[in-house]
CSV table of C-alpha atoms in Angstrom, one decimal:
chain,number,residue,atom,x,y,z
A,18,MET,CA,11.6,1.5,-15.5
A,19,ILE,CA,15.5,2.8,-14.5
A,20,ILE,CA,15.9,-0.9,-14.0
A,21,ILE,CA,15.6,-1.5,-17.5
A,22,PHE,CA,18.6,0.7,-18.3
A,23,TYR,CA,20.9,-1.1,-15.3
A,24,PHE,CA,20.3,-4.2,-17.1
A,25,ILE,CA,20.7,-2.7,-20.9
A,26,ALA,CA,23.9,-1.4,-19.1
A,27,PHE,CA,24.9,-4.5,-17.7
A,28,LEU,CA,24.2,-6.5,-20.5
A,29,ILE,CA,26.8,-4.3,-22.8
A,30,GLY,CA,29.6,-4.5,-19.8
A,31,TYR,CA,28.6,-8.3,-20.1
A,32,LEU,CA,28.9,-9.0,-23.8
A,33,THR,CA,31.8,-6.9,-23.5
A,34,ILE,CA,33.8,-9.1,-21.0
A,35,SER,CA,32.6,-12.2,-22.9
A,36,MET,CA,33.9,-10.8,-26.2
A,37,LEU,CA,37.3,-10.0,-24.7
A,38,VAL,CA,38.0,-12.4,-21.8
A,39,SER,CA,39.0,-16.0,-22.6
A,40,ASP,CA,37.1,-18.9,-21.7
A,41,LYS,CA,40.1,-20.2,-19.7
A,42,ILE,CA,40.1,-17.6,-17.8
A,43,LYS,CA,37.0,-18.6,-15.0
A,44,LEU,CA,36.4,-15.2,-13.8
A,45,GLN,CA,33.9,-15.5,-10.4
A,46,THR,CA,30.5,-14.7,-10.6
A,47,SER,CA,30.0,-12.3,-8.2
A,48,LEU,CA,33.2,-10.5,-10.0
A,49,ARG,CA,32.5,-10.6,-13.3
A,50,ALA,CA,28.8,-9.4,-12.5
A,51,SER,CA,30.0,-6.5,-10.9
A,52,LEU,CA,32.9,-5.9,-13.6
A,53,SER,CA,30.0,-6.1,-16.2
A,54,LEU,CA,27.7,-2.9,-14.4
A,55,GLY,CA,30.7,-0.8,-13.9
A,56,LEU,CA,31.7,-1.0,-16.9
A,57,GLY,CA,28.4,-1.1,-18.9
A,58,LEU,CA,27.2,2.2,-17.0
A,59,GLY,CA,30.9,3.4,-18.2
A,60,LEU,CA,30.3,2.7,-21.5
A,61,CYS,CA,27.2,4.0,-22.0
A,62,ALA,CA,27.9,7.0,-20.5
A,63,LEU,CA,30.5,7.2,-23.3
A,64,ILE,CA,27.9,6.5,-26.1
A,65,THR,CA,25.5,8.7,-24.6
A,66,PHE,CA,28.6,11.9,-24.7
A,67,LEU,CA,28.9,10.8,-28.1
A,68,SER,CA,25.5,11.3,-29.3
A,69,PHE,CA,25.9,14.8,-27.6
A,70,LEU,CA,29.0,15.9,-29.4
A,71,ILE,CA,27.7,14.5,-32.8
A,72,PHE,CA,24.5,15.9,-32.6
A,73,ASN,CA,24.9,18.9,-29.8
A,74,LYS,CA,21.5,17.9,-28.2
A,75,TYR,CA,20.0,15.3,-25.8
A,76,SER,CA,17.5,12.6,-27.3
A,77,GLN,CA,16.3,9.8,-25.6
A,78,LEU,CA,15.6,8.2,-29.3
A,79,ILE,CA,19.1,8.2,-30.3
A,80,ILE,CA,20.6,7.2,-27.3
A,81,SER,CA,18.5,4.2,-26.6
A,82,LEU,CA,18.9,3.1,-30.6
A,83,ALA,CA,22.8,3.6,-29.9
A,84,TYR,CA,22.4,1.2,-27.1
A,85,ILE,CA,20.5,-1.3,-29.1
A,86,LEU,CA,23.0,-1.8,-32.1
A,87,THR,CA,25.9,-1.9,-29.0
A,88,ILE,CA,23.9,-5.2,-27.9
A,89,GLY,CA,23.6,-6.3,-31.3
A,90,PHE,CA,27.1,-5.5,-32.6
A,91,LEU,CA,28.1,-6.9,-29.2
A,92,LEU,CA,26.3,-10.8,-29.5
A,93,PHE,CA,27.3,-11.1,-33.4
A,94,ILE,CA,30.8,-11.0,-32.4
A,95,ASN,CA,30.7,-13.1,-29.1
A,96,ILE,CA,28.7,-15.3,-31.3
A,97,ASN,CA,30.5,-15.3,-34.2
A,98,LYS,CA,34.4,-15.3,-32.9
A,99,HIS,CA,33.8,-17.9,-30.5
A,100,LYS,CA,31.1,-19.8,-32.2
A,101,LYS,CA,29.0,-19.7,-28.9
A,102,SER,CA,25.4,-20.0,-28.9
A,103,ILE,CA,22.9,-17.5,-26.9
A,104,LYS,CA,23.2,-20.6,-24.1
A,105,ASP,CA,26.6,-20.7,-24.4
A,106,ILE,CA,26.7,-16.6,-23.8
A,107,PHE,CA,24.4,-16.5,-21.1
A,108,PRO,CA,25.0,-19.7,-19.3
A,109,VAL,CA,21.7,-19.1,-16.8
A,110,HIS,CA,20.6,-22.7,-16.6
A,111,SER,CA,23.3,-23.7,-15.3
A,112,ALA,CA,23.9,-20.8,-12.9
A,113,PHE,CA,20.3,-21.7,-11.5
A,114,LYS,CA,21.1,-25.5,-11.3
A,115,ASN,CA,24.6,-25.4,-9.5
A,116,ILE,CA,22.5,-23.2,-6.9
A,117,CYS,CA,22.9,-24.4,-3.2
A,118,VAL,CA,21.7,-23.2,0.1
A,119,LYS,CA,24.6,-21.3,0.9
A,120,ASP,CA,24.2,-19.4,-2.2
A,121,THR,CA,20.7,-18.8,-1.3
A,122,LEU,CA,21.7,-17.4,1.6
A,123,ALA,CA,24.2,-15.4,0.1
A,124,LEU,CA,21.9,-14.0,-1.9
A,125,ILE,CA,19.6,-12.9,0.8
A,126,LEU,CA,22.4,-11.4,2.5
A,127,TRP,CA,23.3,-9.3,-0.5
A,128,GLY,CA,19.9,-8.1,-0.6
A,129,ALA,CA,20.0,-7.0,2.7
A,130,ILE,CA,22.6,-5.2,2.6
A,131,ILE,CA,21.3,-3.4,-0.2
A,132,PHE,CA,18.2,-2.1,1.3
A,133,CYS,CA,20.7,-1.2,4.7
A,134,ILE,CA,22.1,1.3,2.0
A,135,PHE,CA,18.9,2.3,1.1
A,136,LEU,CA,17.8,3.2,4.2
A,137,ILE,CA,21.2,5.0,4.6
A,138,ALA,CA,20.9,7.1,1.5
A,139,LYS,CA,17.5,8.1,2.0
A,140,ARG,CA,18.8,10.2,5.1
A,141,LEU,CA,20.5,12.7,2.3
A,142,PRO,CA,17.9,11.2,-1.0
A,143,PHE,CA,19.7,14.9,-2.8
A,144,GLY,CA,22.8,14.0,-1.7
A,145,ARG,CA,25.3,16.6,-0.5
A,146,TRP,CA,26.8,19.5,-1.4
A,147,ASP,CA,29.0,18.4,-4.4
A,148,ALA,CA,26.1,16.4,-5.6
A,149,TRP,CA,23.6,19.0,-5.5
A,150,ALA,CA,25.8,21.8,-6.5
A,151,LEU,CA,28.1,20.0,-9.1
A,152,TYR,CA,27.3,16.6,-10.6
A,153,ASN,CA,23.1,16.7,-10.4
A,154,MET,CA,23.0,20.8,-11.7
A,155,LYS,CA,25.4,19.3,-14.5
A,156,THR,CA,23.5,16.3,-15.0
A,157,LYS,CA,20.2,18.7,-15.4
A,158,PHE,CA,22.6,20.9,-18.0
A,159,LEU,CA,22.6,18.1,-20.2
A,160,LEU,CA,18.8,17.3,-20.3
A,161,PHE,CA,17.3,20.7,-20.0
A,162,SER,CA,19.4,23.1,-21.5
A,163,ASP,CA,19.1,24.8,-24.9
A,164,SER,CA,22.8,24.4,-25.0
A,165,TRP,CA,24.8,21.6,-23.3
A,166,LYS,CA,27.8,23.4,-23.6
A,167,ASP,CA,26.8,26.2,-21.5
A,168,ILE,CA,28.4,24.0,-18.0
A,169,PHE,CA,31.9,24.9,-19.4
A,170,ARG,CA,30.9,28.6,-18.9
A,171,LEU,CA,29.3,28.1,-15.0
A,172,HIS,CA,30.8,30.1,-12.1
A,173,TRP,CA,34.6,28.4,-11.6
A,174,HIS,CA,32.7,27.3,-7.9
A,175,THR,CA,30.7,24.4,-10.1
A,176,GLN,CA,34.2,23.0,-11.4
A,177,PRO,CA,33.3,23.4,-15.2
A,178,GLY,CA,37.0,21.7,-15.9
A,179,TYR,CA,35.8,18.6,-14.2
A,180,PRO,CA,35.4,15.2,-16.2
A,181,LEU,CA,31.1,14.2,-16.7
A,182,LEU,CA,30.9,10.8,-16.3
A,183,LEU,CA,28.8,10.5,-13.7
A,184,PRO,CA,26.6,13.2,-15.1
A,185,PHE,CA,26.4,10.9,-18.5
A,186,ILE,CA,25.6,8.1,-16.4
A,187,HIS,CA,22.7,10.3,-14.9
A,188,ALA,CA,21.3,11.3,-18.7
A,189,SER,CA,21.4,7.9,-19.7
A,190,ALA,CA,19.4,6.5,-16.8
A,191,TYR,CA,17.4,9.2,-17.5
A,192,SER,CA,16.5,8.1,-21.0
A,193,PHE,CA,14.5,5.2,-19.5
A,194,ALA,CA,13.4,6.0,-15.8
A,195,TYR,CA,10.6,8.3,-16.3
A,196,ARG,CA,11.0,9.6,-13.1
A,197,SER,CA,12.6,12.9,-11.4
A,198,VAL,CA,16.2,13.4,-12.0
A,199,ASN,CA,16.7,13.3,-7.9
A,200,VAL,CA,15.5,9.6,-8.3
A,201,VAL,CA,17.9,8.4,-11.3
A,202,CYS,CA,20.9,10.1,-8.8
A,203,PHE,CA,19.4,8.8,-5.9
A,204,ALA,CA,19.1,4.7,-7.4
A,205,THR,CA,22.4,5.3,-9.4
A,206,ALA,CA,24.5,6.2,-5.6
A,207,VAL,CA,23.0,3.1,-4.0
A,208,LEU,CA,23.5,1.0,-7.2
A,209,LEU,CA,27.5,2.3,-7.2
A,210,SER,CA,27.8,1.8,-2.9
A,211,PHE,CA,26.7,-1.5,-3.2
A,212,SER,CA,28.5,-2.7,-6.6
A,213,CYS,CA,31.7,-1.3,-5.1
A,214,GLY,CA,31.4,-3.7,-2.3
A,215,LEU,CA,30.4,-6.6,-4.2
A,216,LEU,CA,33.2,-6.0,-6.3
A,217,LEU,CA,35.6,-6.2,-3.6
A,218,PHE,CA,34.1,-9.1,-2.7
A,219,GLY,CA,34.3,-10.8,-6.0
A,220,SER,CA,38.1,-9.5,-6.2
A,221,LEU,CA,39.1,-11.0,-2.9
A,222,LYS,CA,37.3,-14.0,-3.4
A,223,GLN,CA,38.8,-14.3,-7.0
A,224,PHE,CA,42.4,-15.0,-5.6
A,225,THR,CA,41.3,-16.0,-1.7
A,226,ARG,CA,39.0,-18.0,0.3
A,227,SER,CA,35.3,-16.9,0.3
A,228,SER,CA,35.8,-16.5,4.1
A,229,VAL,CA,38.2,-14.1,3.6
A,230,ALA,CA,36.3,-12.2,0.8
A,231,PHE,CA,33.6,-12.1,3.0
A,232,ILE,CA,35.4,-10.5,6.2
A,233,GLY,CA,36.9,-7.7,3.5
A,234,SER,CA,33.8,-7.0,1.9
A,235,ALA,CA,31.9,-6.9,5.3
A,236,ILE,CA,34.6,-4.6,6.8
A,237,LEU,CA,33.7,-2.2,3.8
A,238,LEU,CA,30.1,-2.4,4.0
A,239,THR,CA,29.7,-1.5,7.6
A,240,ASN,CA,32.2,1.5,7.3
A,241,PRO,CA,29.8,4.6,8.6
A,242,VAL,CA,32.4,6.9,6.3
A,243,TYR,CA,32.5,4.7,3.4
A,244,LEU,CA,28.3,4.4,3.6
A,245,SER,CA,28.1,8.1,3.9
A,246,LEU,CA,30.2,9.1,0.8
A,247,SER,CA,29.6,6.1,-1.2
A,248,THR,CA,25.6,7.2,-1.0
A,249,ALA,CA,26.4,10.9,-1.6
A,250,GLN,CA,26.1,10.9,-5.2
A,251,TYR,CA,29.8,12.1,-5.7
A,252,ALA,CA,31.8,10.8,-8.3
A,253,ASP,CA,34.2,10.1,-5.8
A,254,ILE,CA,32.3,6.4,-5.8
A,255,LEU,CA,33.3,5.7,-9.4
A,256,LEU,CA,36.5,6.5,-9.1
A,257,ALA,CA,37.0,3.8,-6.3
A,258,PHE,CA,35.2,1.3,-8.6
A,259,TYR,CA,37.5,1.8,-11.6
A,260,LEU,CA,40.2,2.1,-9.1
A,261,LEU,CA,39.4,-1.2,-8.1
A,262,ALA,CA,38.7,-2.8,-11.2
A,263,SER,CA,41.4,-1.8,-12.8
A,264,ILE,CA,43.4,-3.1,-10.1
A,265,THR,CA,42.0,-6.6,-10.3
A,266,THR,CA,41.8,-6.7,-13.9
A,267,ILE,CA,45.6,-5.8,-14.1
A,268,ILE,CA,46.5,-8.6,-11.2
A,269,ILE,CA,45.2,-11.1,-13.5
A,270,THR,CA,46.9,-9.7,-16.8
A,271,LEU,CA,49.7,-10.1,-14.6
A,272,LYS,CA,49.6,-13.4,-13.7
A,273,THR,CA,48.0,-15.2,-17.1
A,274,LYS,CA,49.3,-12.8,-20.0
A,275,ASP,CA,45.9,-12.5,-21.2
A,276,ALA,CA,45.6,-9.8,-24.0
A,277,GLY,CA,42.3,-9.5,-23.7
A,278,CYS,CA,42.4,-9.2,-19.8
A,279,ALA,CA,45.0,-6.1,-20.7
A,280,VAL,CA,42.5,-4.5,-22.9
A,281,LEU,CA,40.1,-5.0,-20.3
A,282,SER,CA,42.2,-3.4,-17.7
A,283,GLY,CA,43.1,-0.7,-20.2
A,284,LEU,CA,39.3,0.0,-20.7
A,285,PHE,CA,38.5,0.5,-17.0
A,286,LEU,CA,42.0,2.8,-16.6
A,287,GLY,CA,40.6,4.6,-19.2
A,288,LEU,CA,37.1,5.7,-18.0
A,289,MET,CA,38.5,6.1,-14.5
A,290,THR,CA,40.3,9.3,-16.1
A,291,PHE,CA,36.6,10.5,-17.1
A,292,THR,CA,35.3,10.2,-13.7
A,293,LYS,CA,37.7,13.2,-11.9
A,294,ASN,CA,41.0,15.0,-12.2
A,295,GLU,CA,42.5,12.5,-10.0
A,296,GLY,CA,41.4,9.8,-12.0
A,297,ILE,CA,43.8,10.9,-14.9
A,298,VAL,CA,46.8,10.8,-12.5
A,299,LEU,CA,46.0,7.3,-10.8
A,300,CYS,CA,45.6,6.0,-14.6
A,301,LEU,CA,49.1,7.3,-15.4
A,302,ILE,CA,51.2,6.0,-12.7
A,303,LEU,CA,49.3,2.7,-12.7
A,304,PHE,CA,49.7,2.1,-16.2
A,305,GLY,CA,52.9,3.5,-16.2
A,306,LEU,CA,53.9,0.6,-13.4
A,307,THR,CA,52.1,-1.8,-15.0
A,308,CYS,CA,54.1,-1.3,-18.3
A,309,LEU,CA,57.6,-1.4,-16.2
A,310,ASN,CA,56.9,-4.6,-14.2
A,311,ILE,CA,55.8,-6.3,-17.7
A,312,ILE,CA,59.0,-5.2,-19.9
A,313,LEU,CA,61.3,-5.7,-16.4
A,314,PHE,CA,60.4,-8.7,-15.1
A,315,ASN,CA,59.0,-10.9,-17.6
A,316,LYS,CA,60.8,-13.5,-19.5
A,317,GLY,CA,60.8,-13.6,-23.4
A,318,SER,CA,62.5,-11.0,-26.3
A,319,PHE,CA,62.0,-7.6,-25.7
A,320,ARG,CA,59.7,-7.6,-28.6
A,321,SER,CA,57.2,-10.0,-26.6
A,322,ARG,CA,57.5,-8.4,-23.2
A,323,LEU,CA,55.6,-5.2,-25.1
A,324,THR,CA,52.5,-7.6,-26.6
A,325,VAL,CA,50.4,-7.1,-23.2
A,326,PRO,CA,51.6,-3.3,-22.6
A,327,ALA,CA,50.1,-3.1,-26.5
A,328,TYR,CA,47.1,-4.3,-25.7
A,329,LEU,CA,46.8,-2.9,-22.4
A,330,LEU,CA,47.3,0.5,-24.5
A,331,ILE,CA,44.7,-0.2,-26.8
A,332,GLY,CA,42.2,-0.6,-24.1
A,333,LEU,CA,43.0,2.4,-22.8
A,334,ALA,CA,43.0,4.2,-25.8
A,335,SER,CA,39.4,3.1,-26.7
A,336,THR,CA,38.1,4.9,-23.5
A,337,ALA,CA,40.5,7.5,-22.6
A,338,ILE,CA,40.4,9.6,-26.2
A,339,PHE,CA,36.7,10.8,-24.4
A,340,THR,CA,38.8,12.3,-21.7
A,341,ILE,CA,41.3,13.9,-24.1
A,342,LEU,CA,38.7,15.3,-26.4
A,343,PHE,CA,36.6,16.4,-23.1
A,344,LYS,CA,40.1,18.0,-21.8
A,345,ILE,CA,41.4,19.4,-25.2
A,346,PHE,CA,38.5,20.9,-27.1
A,347,LEU,CA,35.7,21.4,-23.8
A,348,ALA,CA,36.8,22.1,-20.3
A,349,PRO,CA,38.5,25.3,-19.1
A,350,PRO,CA,41.4,24.8,-17.7
A,351,ASN,CA,41.5,24.8,-13.9
A,352,PRO,CA,42.9,28.0,-12.0
A,353,ASP,CA,43.0,26.1,-8.7
A,354,ILE,CA,46.4,24.2,-9.3
A,355,PHE,CA,48.9,26.7,-10.6
A,356,PRO,CA,48.4,30.2,-11.2
A,357,ALA,CA,49.4,31.6,-15.0
A,358,ASN,CA,53.0,32.7,-13.8
A,359,VAL,CA,54.2,29.7,-11.7
A,360,SER,CA,57.5,31.7,-11.0
A,361,ASN,CA,55.8,34.1,-9.4
A,362,ALA,CA,53.8,31.9,-6.6
A,363,ASN,CA,54.6,31.9,-3.7
A,364,MET,CA,55.1,28.5,-2.3
A,365,GLU,CA,54.1,29.0,1.2
A,366,PHE,CA,53.5,25.5,2.3
A,367,LEU,CA,56.7,24.1,0.5
A,368,ASN,CA,58.8,23.6,3.5
A,369,PHE,CA,58.6,22.0,6.7
A,370,LYS,CA,56.2,23.7,8.4
A,371,GLY,CA,53.8,22.5,5.6
A,372,LEU,CA,54.6,18.7,6.1
A,373,THR,CA,54.2,18.9,9.6
A,374,ILE,CA,50.7,20.3,9.2
A,375,VAL,CA,49.8,17.3,6.2
A,376,ILE,CA,51.6,14.7,8.6
A,377,ASN,CA,49.2,15.9,11.6
A,378,PHE,CA,46.4,16.2,10.1
A,379,THR,CA,46.6,12.9,8.4
A,380,LEU,CA,47.1,11.3,11.5
A,381,LYS,CA,44.1,12.9,12.8
A,382,GLU,CA,41.8,11.5,10.1
A,383,ILE,CA,43.2,8.2,10.1
A,384,ALA,CA,41.9,7.8,13.8
A,385,TYR,CA,38.8,9.5,13.5
A,386,LYS,CA,36.4,7.6,15.0
A,387,GLY,CA,34.4,7.3,11.6
A,388,TRP,CA,36.7,4.8,10.3
A,389,CYS,CA,35.9,2.5,12.8
A,390,SER,CA,39.8,2.0,13.1
A,391,ILE,CA,40.1,0.8,9.0
A,392,TRP,CA,43.3,2.3,8.6
A,393,PRO,CA,45.3,1.6,11.2
A,394,LEU,CA,44.1,-2.3,10.5
A,395,ILE,CA,45.7,-1.8,6.8
A,396,MET,CA,48.8,-0.4,8.5
A,397,ILE,CA,49.1,-2.9,11.0
A,398,MET,CA,48.4,-5.6,8.2
A,399,PHE,CA,51.3,-3.9,6.4
A,400,ILE,CA,53.8,-4.1,9.4
A,401,ILE,CA,53.2,-7.8,10.3
A,402,ASN,CA,54.4,-8.7,7.1
A,403,PRO,CA,55.9,-6.1,4.6
A,404,ILE,CA,57.3,-8.1,2.3
A,405,LYS,CA,54.4,-9.8,1.4
A,406,PHE,CA,53.1,-6.5,-0.2
A,407,PHE,CA,56.7,-6.5,-2.6
A,408,ARG,CA,56.2,-10.1,-4.1
A,409,LYS,CA,55.1,-10.7,-7.4
A,410,GLU,CA,51.8,-8.9,-8.7
A,411,PRO,CA,50.9,-6.9,-5.5
A,412,LYS,CA,54.5,-5.1,-5.9
A,413,VAL,CA,53.2,-3.5,-8.4
A,414,ILE,CA,49.8,-2.1,-6.6
A,415,SER,CA,52.2,-1.3,-3.5
A,416,VAL,CA,54.4,0.8,-5.7
A,417,PHE,CA,51.4,2.3,-7.3
A,418,PHE,CA,50.0,3.5,-3.7
A,419,VAL,CA,53.8,4.8,-2.9
A,420,CYS,CA,53.9,6.7,-5.7
A,421,TYR,CA,50.8,8.4,-5.6
A,422,LEU,CA,51.1,9.1,-2.3
A,423,LEU,CA,54.1,11.2,-2.8
A,424,VAL,CA,52.4,13.0,-5.7
A,425,LEU,CA,49.7,14.1,-3.3
A,426,LEU,CA,52.0,15.0,-0.7
A,427,PHE,CA,53.8,17.0,-3.3
A,428,ILE,CA,50.3,18.3,-4.4
A,429,TYR,CA,49.6,19.8,-0.6
A,430,LEU,CA,52.6,21.2,0.1
A,431,THR,CA,52.6,23.1,-3.4
A,432,THR,CA,48.9,24.5,-2.1
A,433,ILE,CA,49.0,28.2,-3.5
A,434,ASN,CA,45.8,29.4,-3.6
A,435,PHE,CA,44.0,27.8,-0.5
A,436,ASP,CA,44.6,27.7,3.2
A,437,LEU,CA,46.5,23.9,3.2
A,438,THR,CA,44.9,23.0,6.3
A,439,TRP,CA,41.2,24.0,4.8
A,440,ARG,CA,42.2,21.9,2.0
A,441,LEU,CA,42.6,19.1,4.0
A,442,THR,CA,39.6,19.5,5.5
A,443,SER,CA,37.9,19.3,2.5
A,444,THR,CA,39.8,16.6,0.3
A,445,LEU,CA,41.8,13.9,2.8
A,446,GLN,CA,38.7,12.0,4.0
A,447,ARG,CA,37.2,12.1,0.4
A,448,ILE,CA,40.5,10.9,-1.3
A,449,LEU,CA,40.9,8.1,1.1
A,450,PHE,CA,37.7,7.4,0.8
A,451,TYR,CA,38.0,6.2,-2.6
A,452,LEU,CA,41.6,4.6,-2.3
A,453,LEU,CA,39.7,2.5,0.9
A,454,PRO,CA,37.9,-0.4,-1.1
A,455,SER,CA,41.7,-1.2,-3.2
A,456,ALA,CA,43.9,-0.7,-0.2
A,457,LEU,CA,41.9,-3.5,1.6
A,458,PHE,CA,41.8,-5.8,-1.3
A,459,ILE,CA,45.9,-5.2,-1.7
A,460,GLY,CA,46.0,-6.0,2.3
A,461,PHE,CA,43.7,-8.9,2.3
A,462,PHE,CA,45.2,-10.1,-1.1
A,463,SER,CA,48.9,-10.1,0.1
A,464,HIS,CA,48.2,-11.9,3.3
A,465,TRP,CA,45.4,-15.0,1.9
A,466,ARG,CA,46.4,-15.1,-1.8
A,467,SER,CA,45.7,-18.9,-2.1
A,468,ASP,CA,48.6,-19.6,-4.6
A,469,ASP,CA,51.2,-17.9,-2.0
A,470,THR,CA,54.0,-20.1,-0.6
């Protein structure tokens, strides 16, 4: 029964993309499919969150009705706005009509990959530490607690101030699953692990050759650390997905200047803020750099150059408003970043010693055999021709990575409540994990883009 929820989520995402993106922009099939699923899961979670805010409890009936009304509304908009028939919105007949032997083999291969991910995930069916201690535990509070807001009064070890997109996705799926919460969390982890790889394939195929897209996605989906963390039932895989989705749709927006694509990019940026606290920082940097690039480097009047950033902001506000409400009215403050009195804090690592610790630990981590030399490969791709990374659309993403790495460095050097080595051990591998799909994308895209001259 959980497949029904995934289909509903896909349908909501697909119809939203059909409503926003112009028919003139041809999205590659696997890209549209993965974006539809990721967007649909996020929107379903936000709808469920809204039902909790309004009715202050979990209600399977209310959530189901909300999804039906959403699908009906999106169908109405698509049919009337674009004057489409159902066959035009869902071109299933033409899709099967044009299928060939190569497509059949690709479907078999993707099926085999899903099965392999399932076998890997089955080794830890309840996920790793943060899964059952944070995300899955909070899912149970949403579903079974008399007061779901007790989540915000739990021990600080449970990170009560963390955004709740993943638990709300689980709660949404549970409404249709008729299975235990553990089965729902397990199935969603497998789906997200595969979808992120499919998104990388679709993103690369949108701009490069099929062979390049296959190699890039194969490198990701066969990496032991990626497979381990993507099936750990953490929110990191959501963050990895929405970061790559945001980058891909932003590049399409920069190339086409399409208002609908700009809104779609904003939706993904806003969803990213509700995955983890890091998503807020990633969103702000990426949004700021994109707007700055459009305003500074596009032709036309200053007013016309503000059009695309305005649509980007509309999309961002539509989904980020839930994060804002969550942070202002529900989530307790996080004491781990700065103490109440910053002026009295002892910045023990804000010096050359701290910088040395960070650099040495980072070099040790990227050389870890579990990564199978994937980070050295990305670094070699950059060293071979760094100019490619700072031309046209890739320059926004490259500057984004530089800015975010500098922010991370500052955060590590200003560590005050923990030992720096322990903090690096606990967080660095997961940071590299959620940056990995986007780093692979920008590396392959910069070198093998179809319109490069």
